[in-house]
Amino acid sequence: MPLLPSCALPLAGASLAVPGPVPRATSPRDPLDRARARLATRLLSAAGRDGLLRAPCDSRLLESALALRLLTVTGVDADAQERLTRRLKTALDEGAPDPLQEAAARAALGEYVDGPAALTRLLGGFDHFTAGRKRLMFQTVLAELGAHPFPELPAPGAVFAAHGQQRWLVTEMAALKVLYAYGTGAPRLVGADDWRALAPSSRPGPPPYGNHLARILALLALRRHPRHAAAVRARARELRDGLREDGGLPFITGMDVFATATGGLALAGAGAPAHSLRALAAALAERRNPDGGWGFDRGVAQSDVDDTAYCVEFLRAVAPGRFGSEVAAGARYLLDRQGGDGGFPTFERGTVSEVAITAAAVNALAPDPAHRRAVEAAVGFVAARQEAAGPFERSWSLNESNALFRTVLAYDSFRAAAPGHPAGTAVARARERAVARLVDTQNADGGWGHLPSDPSDPISTAYALIAVARTPASPPARGAAERAVRHLLERQRPDGGFVSRPDQAGPRPLAYHVPLLTDVCVLLGLNHARAWCGAPAAR
């Protein structure tokens, strides 16, 4: 019988799943351990028949508005139109999450909207490398809904290009180009390559890349091509299959792969049964894409660095001997995407490197000595970027504490993998700055919000807790961790779970919500608190 490939073991004290020192024995009545046990039980109960944790995405106004637009212009499924209409009206009565989605919802309902003002309020403080593309996207979407004039573009044939970008973005930009061209009376701008990019969205089955937004935009564009008219109407009728119980449509199908990887790490840190962890790992291994990476949900063929890094870390933590080939393939996928600056993008090599994504790659690669040079370059990128711009990046998460906990863990991984390295002093300084930022911005109630002075929420608090709990030698950090634990324990619901405001962003900066991730993140935070700080101090 041939030997299975093996891989390096997790680094002691630097794994998200195995946080550090073995905790001292505690009483089964300890509130922290009770909270962790209830959370672990809740997560294990979320496993589906295929072994992955079920992590559906809540409905959102933008996709619901565009779905209503598609059903209206194609004239199909009056019942689904009514469900979407009720969802939009109810959400508007309750308060829209941002100006853009309010404008989209009202426009889809036929109400007057000042779209330009809404867009200005949304993007006025949005400082991100994608800001220009997002403005173009949202202008075009609101124009399709009748809430904004189509933008005046000096080179409309070029601004919608997305060469070298992730596949769902190529689809979105091709769709926006078609909507712009036909909306401005310039269909000649559309070429055969644009129609080819959109064609997969006309096929039966789940939306390509698990992205409802990209598919609806593609269908709205494809309705302009006579050859696709029948397929567009057929796919429009199938929209009802994607509606949530509240009648709305979500941004994406779900995040079952991402939730299984991160949830598996949380369950491993909580001491879940080995057979349960192996079942989760086996289900993940089966979902690996041919390029060696993983996407965020089942059936998503577009791999990304973030999901791949977490999958590699979980498989390494659970059974490095059994899943050695999958870990090696995932590592190759990651290394192939590292940029010349040492950083990692979310999707395709050659696109912009991001701090939080790079930190995730470091945590996945650091245990293997063969990847030492790549890890050194990546940590150098993170430290330099934080030195230049501050350690407060917000990426696919809406809060500071996400990138901060990831970078703290990456610094710890680097120091564990390369003790005595010449860069150790700079890394220690960057780590100290990151932790100090969290300590300084903790709210009076013991929690953290998306940004300093924002109300506390469980996800932001859990992220921050991972970082401050890993610094028990610092009295301020240890005190912050103890206050954070008390804050979270006071907010656990009778069913063992937690409720939080949305944390994920896409298209950035629009929020979307996958409720199961709240429980995953809180369990990760509480695991680190137990391992590094012991039981919470009494009041």
Coordinates of C-alpha atoms in Angstrom, one line a residue:
M1 CA 0.0 0.0 0.0
P2 CA 1.6 3.3 -1.0
L3 CA 2.3 5.9 1.7
L4 CA 0.1 9.0 1.6
P5 CA 1.9 12.3 1.4
S6 CA 2.3 14.0 4.8
C7 CA 2.8 17.6 5.7
A8 CA 4.3 19.7 8.4
L9 CA 2.5 19.9 11.7
P10 CA 0.9 23.1 13.0
L11 CA 3.3 25.5 14.7
A12 CA 3.0 25.3 18.5
G13 CA 1.3 28.4 19.8
A14 CA 0.6 29.8 16.4
S15 CA -2.3 27.9 15.0
L16 CA -5.8 29.3 14.9
A17 CA -7.1 25.8 15.9
V18 CA -4.5 25.1 18.6
P19 CA -4.1 28.5 20.2
G20 CA -1.2 27.8 22.6
P21 CA -0.6 26.4 26.1
V22 CA -2.7 23.5 27.3
P23 CA -5.2 25.1 29.6
R24 CA -5.3 24.2 33.3
A25 CA -8.1 21.9 34.4
T26 CA -11.3 23.8 35.1
S27 CA -14.6 23.1 36.8
P28 CA -17.3 21.9 34.4
R29 CA -19.4 24.7 35.9
D30 CA -17.0 27.3 34.5
P31 CA -19.1 29.8 32.5
L32 CA -16.4 30.1 29.7
D33 CA -16.3 26.3 29.2
R34 CA -20.0 26.0 29.3
A35 CA -20.4 28.7 26.6
R36 CA -17.8 27.0 24.4
A37 CA -19.5 23.6 24.8
R38 CA -22.9 25.1 23.8
L39 CA -21.4 26.8 20.8
A40 CA -19.5 23.7 19.7
T41 CA -22.7 21.6 19.9
R42 CA -24.5 24.2 17.9
L43 CA -21.9 24.2 15.2
L44 CA -21.8 20.5 14.9
S45 CA -25.6 20.4 14.5
A46 CA -25.2 22.6 11.4
A47 CA -23.5 19.9 9.4
G48 CA -25.4 18.8 6.4
R49 CA -25.6 15.4 4.7
D50 CA -22.6 16.2 2.6
G51 CA -20.5 16.9 5.7
L52 CA -20.1 20.6 5.2
L53 CA -21.5 23.1 7.7
R54 CA -24.6 24.8 6.3
A55 CA -24.0 28.5 6.2
P56 CA -26.7 30.2 4.0
C57 CA -26.5 33.9 3.3
D58 CA -29.4 36.3 4.3
S59 CA -31.3 38.1 1.7
R60 CA -30.3 41.6 0.7
L61 CA -32.1 44.6 -0.8
L62 CA -29.8 45.1 -3.8
E63 CA -30.2 41.6 -5.2
S64 CA -33.9 41.6 -4.3
A65 CA -34.4 44.9 -6.2
L66 CA -32.6 43.6 -9.3
A67 CA -34.5 40.3 -9.1
L68 CA -37.8 42.2 -9.1
R69 CA -36.5 44.3 -12.0
L70 CA -35.7 41.1 -14.0
L71 CA -39.0 39.5 -13.3
T72 CA -40.8 42.7 -14.2
V73 CA -39.1 43.3 -17.6
T74 CA -39.5 39.6 -18.5
G75 CA -43.1 39.4 -17.3
V76 CA -42.8 36.1 -15.5
D77 CA -43.8 34.7 -12.1
A78 CA -46.2 37.2 -10.6
D79 CA -46.1 35.3 -7.3
A80 CA -42.3 35.8 -6.9
Q81 CA -42.7 39.4 -7.9
E82 CA -45.2 39.9 -5.1
R83 CA -42.9 38.2 -2.6
L84 CA -40.0 40.4 -3.6
T85 CA -42.2 43.5 -3.5
R86 CA -43.3 42.7 0.1
R87 CA -39.7 42.0 1.1
L88 CA -38.5 45.4 -0.2
K89 CA -41.4 47.3 1.4
T90 CA -40.9 45.6 4.7
A91 CA -37.1 46.2 4.7
L92 CA -37.6 49.9 3.8
D93 CA -40.1 50.3 6.7
E94 CA -37.5 48.7 9.0
G95 CA -34.7 50.9 7.7
A96 CA -32.3 50.2 4.8
P97 CA -28.7 49.3 5.7
D98 CA -27.2 51.9 3.4
P99 CA -28.2 54.7 1.0
L100 CA -27.4 52.7 -2.2
Q101 CA -29.7 49.8 -1.3
E102 CA -32.4 52.1 -0.2
A103 CA -32.2 53.8 -3.5
A104 CA -32.2 50.5 -5.4
A105 CA -35.2 49.2 -3.5
R106 CA -37.3 52.3 -3.9
A107 CA -36.5 52.5 -7.6
A108 CA -37.5 48.9 -8.1
L109 CA -40.8 49.7 -6.4
G110 CA -41.4 52.6 -8.8
E111 CA -40.7 55.4 -6.3
Y112 CA -38.7 58.6 -6.9
V113 CA -35.1 58.4 -5.8
D114 CA -32.2 60.8 -5.8
G115 CA -29.6 58.2 -6.9
P116 CA -26.6 60.5 -7.2
A117 CA -27.1 61.8 -3.7
A118 CA -27.4 58.2 -2.4
L119 CA -24.2 57.2 -4.1
T120 CA -22.3 60.2 -2.7
R121 CA -23.4 59.3 0.8
L122 CA -22.3 55.6 0.3
L123 CA -18.9 56.2 -1.2
G124 CA -17.9 59.6 0.2
G125 CA -15.5 58.0 2.7
F126 CA -14.7 54.8 0.8
D127 CA -10.9 54.8 0.4
H128 CA -10.1 51.5 -1.4
F129 CA -8.3 50.5 -4.5
T130 CA -11.6 49.4 -6.0
A131 CA -13.4 52.7 -5.4
G132 CA -13.5 53.8 -9.0
R133 CA -14.8 50.5 -10.2
K134 CA -17.5 50.4 -7.5
R135 CA -18.7 53.9 -8.4
L136 CA -19.0 52.9 -12.0
M137 CA -20.8 49.7 -11.0
F138 CA -23.3 51.3 -8.7
Q139 CA -24.0 54.2 -11.1
T140 CA -24.9 51.7 -13.8
V141 CA -27.0 49.5 -11.6
L142 CA -29.0 52.5 -10.4
A143 CA -29.4 53.7 -14.0
E144 CA -30.8 50.3 -15.0
L145 CA -33.3 50.7 -12.1
G146 CA -34.1 54.3 -13.2
A147 CA -32.6 56.0 -10.2
H148 CA -29.5 57.5 -11.8
P149 CA -28.4 58.8 -15.2
F150 CA -26.0 56.7 -17.0
P151 CA -22.5 58.1 -16.3
E152 CA -20.7 60.1 -19.0
L153 CA -17.6 58.1 -19.9
P154 CA -14.7 59.3 -22.0
A155 CA -13.8 55.8 -23.1
P156 CA -16.9 53.5 -22.5
G157 CA -15.4 50.7 -24.5
A158 CA -12.4 50.3 -22.1
V159 CA -13.6 51.3 -18.6
F160 CA -15.6 48.0 -18.2
A161 CA -12.6 45.8 -18.9
A162 CA -11.7 43.3 -16.3
H163 CA -8.9 41.4 -17.8
G164 CA -7.0 39.2 -15.3
Q165 CA -9.6 39.6 -12.6
Q166 CA -11.7 36.9 -10.9
R167 CA -14.3 35.3 -13.2
W168 CA -17.5 36.6 -11.5
L169 CA -16.1 40.1 -11.8
V170 CA -15.5 39.6 -15.5
T171 CA -19.2 38.6 -15.7
E172 CA -20.3 41.6 -13.8
M173 CA -18.3 44.1 -15.8
A174 CA -19.5 42.6 -19.1
A175 CA -23.1 42.8 -17.9
L176 CA -22.6 46.4 -16.8
K177 CA -21.1 47.3 -20.2
V178 CA -24.1 45.8 -22.0
L179 CA -26.6 47.7 -19.8
Y180 CA -24.6 50.9 -20.3
A181 CA -24.4 50.4 -24.1
Y182 CA -28.1 49.7 -24.6
G183 CA -29.1 52.3 -22.0
T184 CA -27.2 55.0 -23.8
G185 CA -28.2 53.9 -27.3
A186 CA -24.8 52.7 -28.2
P187 CA -25.2 48.9 -28.6
R188 CA -22.2 48.9 -31.0
L189 CA -19.9 49.0 -27.9
V190 CA -20.8 45.4 -27.2
G191 CA -18.7 42.7 -28.8
A192 CA -18.8 38.9 -29.1
D193 CA -16.4 38.6 -26.2
D194 CA -18.9 40.3 -23.9
W195 CA -21.8 38.0 -24.9
R196 CA -19.5 35.0 -24.4
A197 CA -18.6 36.2 -20.9
L198 CA -22.3 36.4 -20.0
A199 CA -23.4 33.1 -21.6
P200 CA -22.7 30.8 -18.6
S201 CA -25.3 32.7 -16.6
S202 CA -28.0 31.6 -19.0
R203 CA -27.6 27.9 -18.2
P204 CA -29.8 26.0 -15.8
G205 CA -28.6 25.3 -12.2
P206 CA -27.2 27.4 -9.4
P207 CA -25.6 30.7 -10.3
P208 CA -22.1 30.5 -11.6
Y209 CA -19.5 31.1 -8.9
G210 CA -22.3 31.1 -6.3
N211 CA -23.0 34.8 -7.0
H212 CA -26.6 35.8 -7.4
L213 CA -25.7 39.4 -8.1
A214 CA -23.5 38.6 -11.0
R215 CA -26.0 36.3 -12.5
I216 CA -29.0 38.7 -12.3
L217 CA -26.9 41.5 -13.9
A218 CA -25.9 39.0 -16.6
L219 CA -29.5 38.0 -17.2
L220 CA -30.6 41.7 -17.4
A221 CA -27.9 42.2 -20.0
L222 CA -28.6 39.0 -21.9
R223 CA -32.3 40.0 -22.4
R224 CA -31.0 42.4 -24.9
H225 CA -29.8 39.6 -27.2
P226 CA -32.6 37.8 -29.1
R227 CA -30.8 34.5 -29.0
H228 CA -30.8 34.4 -25.2
A229 CA -34.4 35.7 -24.6
A230 CA -35.9 32.3 -24.0
A231 CA -33.1 31.2 -21.6
V232 CA -33.4 34.5 -19.7
R233 CA -37.1 34.0 -19.1
A234 CA -36.4 30.4 -18.0
R235 CA -33.7 31.5 -15.5
A236 CA -36.0 34.3 -14.3
R237 CA -38.7 31.7 -13.5
E238 CA -36.1 29.7 -11.5
L239 CA -35.3 32.8 -9.3
R240 CA -38.0 31.7 -6.8
D241 CA -35.7 28.7 -5.9
G242 CA -33.1 31.1 -4.5
L243 CA -35.5 33.3 -2.5
R244 CA -35.1 33.1 1.3
E245 CA -38.0 32.7 3.7
D246 CA -38.4 36.4 4.0
G247 CA -39.0 36.6 0.2
G248 CA -35.7 38.3 -0.7
L249 CA -32.7 37.1 -2.7
P250 CA -29.2 36.9 -1.1
F251 CA -25.9 38.2 -2.6
I252 CA -24.4 34.7 -2.7
T253 CA -25.7 31.2 -2.3
G254 CA -23.9 30.7 1.0
M255 CA -20.4 30.1 2.5
D256 CA -20.5 26.5 3.4
V257 CA -16.8 25.8 2.5
F258 CA -15.5 28.9 4.3
A259 CA -17.7 28.2 7.4
T260 CA -16.6 24.5 7.5
A261 CA -12.9 25.5 7.4
T262 CA -13.2 28.2 10.0
G263 CA -15.8 26.4 12.0
G264 CA -13.6 23.3 11.9
L265 CA -10.7 25.3 13.3
A266 CA -13.0 26.6 16.0
L267 CA -14.3 23.1 16.8
A268 CA -10.7 21.7 16.9
G269 CA -9.8 24.4 19.4
A270 CA -12.8 23.5 21.5
G271 CA -11.9 19.8 21.7
A272 CA -14.6 18.4 19.4
P273 CA -14.5 14.7 18.8
A274 CA -11.8 13.6 16.4
H275 CA -14.3 11.7 14.2
S276 CA -16.4 14.8 13.7
L277 CA -13.4 16.9 12.8
R278 CA -12.2 14.2 10.3
A279 CA -15.7 14.2 8.7
L280 CA -15.6 17.9 8.2
A281 CA -12.0 17.7 6.8
A282 CA -13.0 14.9 4.4
A283 CA -15.9 16.9 3.1
L284 CA -13.6 19.9 2.5
A285 CA -11.0 17.7 0.7
E286 CA -13.7 16.6 -1.7
R287 CA -14.5 20.2 -2.6
R288 CA -11.0 21.1 -3.7
N289 CA -11.0 22.7 -7.2
P290 CA -8.7 21.3 -10.0
D291 CA -6.3 24.3 -9.5
G292 CA -5.6 23.1 -5.9
G293 CA -7.6 25.8 -4.2
W294 CA -11.0 26.2 -2.7
G295 CA -14.0 28.5 -3.3
F296 CA -16.3 29.9 -0.6
D297 CA -19.2 27.5 -1.3
R298 CA -19.9 24.1 -2.8
G299 CA -19.8 24.3 -6.6
V300 CA -17.8 27.5 -6.7
A301 CA -15.0 26.9 -9.2
Q302 CA -13.4 30.3 -8.6
S303 CA -10.8 29.5 -5.9
D304 CA -9.4 32.3 -3.7
V305 CA -6.5 32.8 -1.3
D306 CA -8.7 33.4 1.7
D307 CA -10.7 30.1 1.6
T308 CA -7.7 28.1 0.5
A309 CA -5.6 29.4 3.4
Y310 CA -8.2 28.4 6.0
C311 CA -8.8 25.0 4.3
V312 CA -5.1 24.3 4.4
E313 CA -4.8 25.3 8.0
F314 CA -7.7 23.2 9.0
L315 CA -6.6 20.0 7.1
R316 CA -3.1 20.5 8.6
A317 CA -4.5 20.7 12.1
V318 CA -6.9 17.7 11.8
A319 CA -4.9 15.0 10.0
P320 CA -1.7 16.1 8.2
G321 CA -0.9 12.6 7.3
R322 CA -4.3 11.8 5.7
F323 CA -4.7 15.1 3.9
G324 CA -1.1 15.7 3.0
S325 CA -1.7 15.8 -0.8
E326 CA -4.6 18.3 -0.4
V327 CA -2.4 20.5 1.9
A328 CA 0.4 20.4 -0.6
A329 CA -1.9 21.3 -3.5
G330 CA -3.4 24.2 -1.6
A331 CA 0.0 25.5 -0.7
R332 CA 1.0 25.4 -4.4
Y333 CA -2.1 27.3 -5.2
L334 CA -1.2 30.0 -2.7
L335 CA 2.4 30.3 -3.7
D336 CA 1.4 30.7 -7.4
R337 CA -0.5 33.8 -6.4
Q338 CA 2.1 35.6 -4.4
G339 CA 3.0 39.0 -5.9
G340 CA 6.3 40.6 -6.5
D341 CA 5.7 42.8 -3.4
G342 CA 5.5 39.7 -1.2
G343 CA 1.8 40.1 -0.7
F344 CA -1.2 38.0 -1.8
P345 CA -4.3 39.2 -3.6
T346 CA -7.7 37.6 -2.9
F347 CA -8.1 36.0 -6.3
E348 CA -5.7 36.3 -9.3
R349 CA -1.9 36.8 -9.4
G350 CA -1.0 40.3 -10.5
T351 CA -3.9 42.0 -8.9
V352 CA -3.5 44.2 -5.8
S353 CA -2.1 42.5 -2.6
E354 CA -4.1 42.9 0.6
V355 CA -2.9 42.8 4.2
A356 CA -5.6 40.6 5.6
I357 CA -5.4 38.1 2.8
T358 CA -1.6 38.0 3.0
A359 CA -1.8 37.3 6.7
A360 CA -4.1 34.4 6.1
A361 CA -1.6 32.9 3.6
V362 CA 1.2 33.3 6.1
N363 CA -0.7 31.3 8.7
A364 CA -1.3 28.5 6.2
L365 CA 2.3 28.4 4.8
A366 CA 4.4 29.1 7.8
P367 CA 4.5 25.6 9.3
D368 CA 6.4 24.1 6.3
P369 CA 10.1 25.1 6.3
A370 CA 10.0 24.8 2.5
H371 CA 7.9 27.9 2.3
R372 CA 10.2 30.0 4.5
R373 CA 11.3 32.6 1.9
A374 CA 7.7 33.1 0.7
V375 CA 6.6 33.6 4.4
E376 CA 9.4 36.1 5.0
A377 CA 8.4 38.1 2.0
A378 CA 4.7 38.1 3.0
V379 CA 5.4 39.1 6.6
G380 CA 7.6 41.9 5.3
F381 CA 4.8 43.1 3.1
V382 CA 2.3 43.2 6.0
A383 CA 4.7 44.9 8.4
A384 CA 5.7 47.5 5.8
R385 CA 2.1 48.2 4.8
Q386 CA 1.1 48.7 8.4
E387 CA 4.0 50.9 9.1
A388 CA 3.2 53.1 6.2
A389 CA -0.6 53.2 6.4
G390 CA -1.6 51.9 9.9
P391 CA -2.8 48.5 10.9
F392 CA -6.4 49.3 10.3
E393 CA -7.2 47.9 6.9
R394 CA -10.8 46.8 6.2
S395 CA -11.0 44.3 3.3
W396 CA -13.7 41.7 2.8
S397 CA -14.6 42.4 6.5
L398 CA -16.2 45.7 7.6
N399 CA -14.3 46.0 10.8
E400 CA -10.7 46.8 11.8
S401 CA -10.4 43.9 14.2
N402 CA -10.5 41.3 11.4
A403 CA -7.3 42.4 9.8
L404 CA -5.7 43.1 13.2
F405 CA -6.3 39.6 14.6
R406 CA -5.0 38.0 11.3
T407 CA -1.8 40.0 11.3
V408 CA -1.1 39.3 15.0
L409 CA -1.5 35.6 14.3
A410 CA 0.7 35.9 11.2
Y411 CA 3.4 37.6 13.2
D412 CA 3.2 34.9 15.8
S413 CA 3.5 32.2 13.0
F414 CA 6.5 33.9 11.6
R415 CA 8.3 34.2 14.9
A416 CA 7.5 30.5 15.7
A417 CA 8.7 29.4 12.3
A418 CA 11.9 31.6 12.3
P419 CA 13.1 32.3 15.8
G420 CA 15.9 34.8 15.9
H421 CA 15.2 36.1 12.4
P422 CA 16.7 39.6 11.7
A423 CA 13.2 40.9 10.9
G424 CA 12.0 39.8 14.4
T425 CA 12.4 43.3 15.9
A426 CA 10.3 45.0 13.2
V427 CA 7.7 42.2 13.4
A428 CA 7.5 42.6 17.2
R429 CA 7.0 46.3 16.9
A430 CA 4.3 45.9 14.3
R431 CA 2.6 43.3 16.5
E432 CA 2.7 45.6 19.5
R433 CA 1.1 48.4 17.5
A434 CA -1.7 46.2 16.4
V435 CA -2.5 45.0 19.9
A436 CA -2.2 48.5 21.3
R437 CA -4.8 49.7 18.7
L438 CA -7.2 47.1 19.9
V439 CA -6.7 47.9 23.6
D440 CA -7.1 51.6 22.9
T441 CA -10.3 51.2 21.0
Q442 CA -12.2 48.8 23.2
N443 CA -15.6 50.1 24.2
A444 CA -16.6 50.6 27.8
D445 CA -18.9 47.6 27.7
G446 CA -15.9 45.3 26.9
G447 CA -16.7 44.8 23.2
W448 CA -15.6 46.3 19.9
G449 CA -17.5 47.5 16.9
H450 CA -16.6 47.8 13.2
L451 CA -14.8 51.0 13.9
P452 CA -13.8 52.9 17.1
S453 CA -16.9 54.4 18.7
D454 CA -19.2 52.0 16.8
P455 CA -21.5 50.0 19.1
S456 CA -20.1 46.6 20.1
D457 CA -21.0 43.5 18.2
P458 CA -20.1 39.9 18.8
I459 CA -18.1 39.3 15.6
S460 CA -15.9 42.4 15.9
T461 CA -15.4 41.5 19.6
A462 CA -14.4 37.9 18.9
Y463 CA -11.8 39.0 16.3
A464 CA -10.3 41.4 18.7
L465 CA -10.3 38.9 21.5
I466 CA -8.2 36.5 19.5
A467 CA -5.4 39.1 19.3
V468 CA -5.5 40.5 22.8
A469 CA -5.9 37.1 24.4
R470 CA -2.7 36.0 22.7
T471 CA -0.8 38.8 24.6
P472 CA -1.3 37.7 28.2
A473 CA 2.0 39.1 29.4
S474 CA 0.7 42.6 28.8
P475 CA -1.6 43.7 31.7
P476 CA -3.6 46.0 29.4
A477 CA -4.1 43.3 26.8
R478 CA -5.0 40.7 29.4
G479 CA -7.5 43.1 31.0
A480 CA -9.0 43.8 27.6
A481 CA -9.4 40.0 27.0
E482 CA -11.1 39.4 30.3
R483 CA -13.6 42.3 29.7
A484 CA -14.2 40.9 26.2
V485 CA -15.0 37.5 27.5
R486 CA -17.5 38.8 30.0
H487 CA -19.1 40.9 27.3
L488 CA -19.6 37.9 25.1
L489 CA -20.8 35.6 27.8
E490 CA -23.4 38.1 28.8
R491 CA -24.7 38.1 25.2
Q492 CA -25.0 34.4 24.5
R493 CA -28.6 33.5 23.7
P494 CA -30.6 30.7 25.3
D495 CA -30.0 28.5 22.2
G496 CA -26.3 28.9 22.7
G497 CA -25.7 31.1 19.7
F498 CA -25.0 34.8 19.1
V499 CA -26.6 37.5 16.9
S500 CA -24.4 40.1 15.3
R501 CA -24.6 42.9 12.8
P502 CA -23.3 41.9 9.3
D503 CA -19.6 41.7 9.0
Q504 CA -18.8 40.5 5.4
A505 CA -18.6 43.0 2.5
G506 CA -19.2 42.4 -1.2
P507 CA -19.2 44.2 -3.4
R508 CA -17.2 46.3 -1.0
P509 CA -18.4 48.3 0.9
L510 CA -21.9 46.7 0.9
A511 CA -22.6 44.5 3.8
Y512 CA -24.0 41.0 3.6
H513 CA -24.7 38.5 6.4
V514 CA -24.0 34.8 7.0
P515 CA -25.4 34.2 10.5
L516 CA -23.5 31.0 11.2
L517 CA -20.2 32.9 11.0
T518 CA -21.0 34.8 14.2
D519 CA -21.0 31.5 16.2
V520 CA -17.8 30.4 14.4
C521 CA -16.0 33.6 15.2
V522 CA -17.1 33.8 18.9
L523 CA -16.0 30.2 19.5
L524 CA -12.6 31.0 18.0
G525 CA -12.3 34.0 20.3
L526 CA -13.4 32.1 23.4
N527 CA -11.0 29.3 22.6
H528 CA -8.1 31.7 22.5
A529 CA -9.2 33.3 25.8
R530 CA -9.3 29.9 27.5
A531 CA -5.9 28.8 26.1
W532 CA -4.0 32.0 26.8
C533 CA -5.7 33.6 29.8
G534 CA -7.6 30.8 31.6
A535 CA -11.0 31.5 33.2
P536 CA -12.3 35.1 33.1
A537 CA -11.5 37.1 36.2
A538 CA -14.4 37.7 38.6
R539 CA -16.1 41.0 38.5

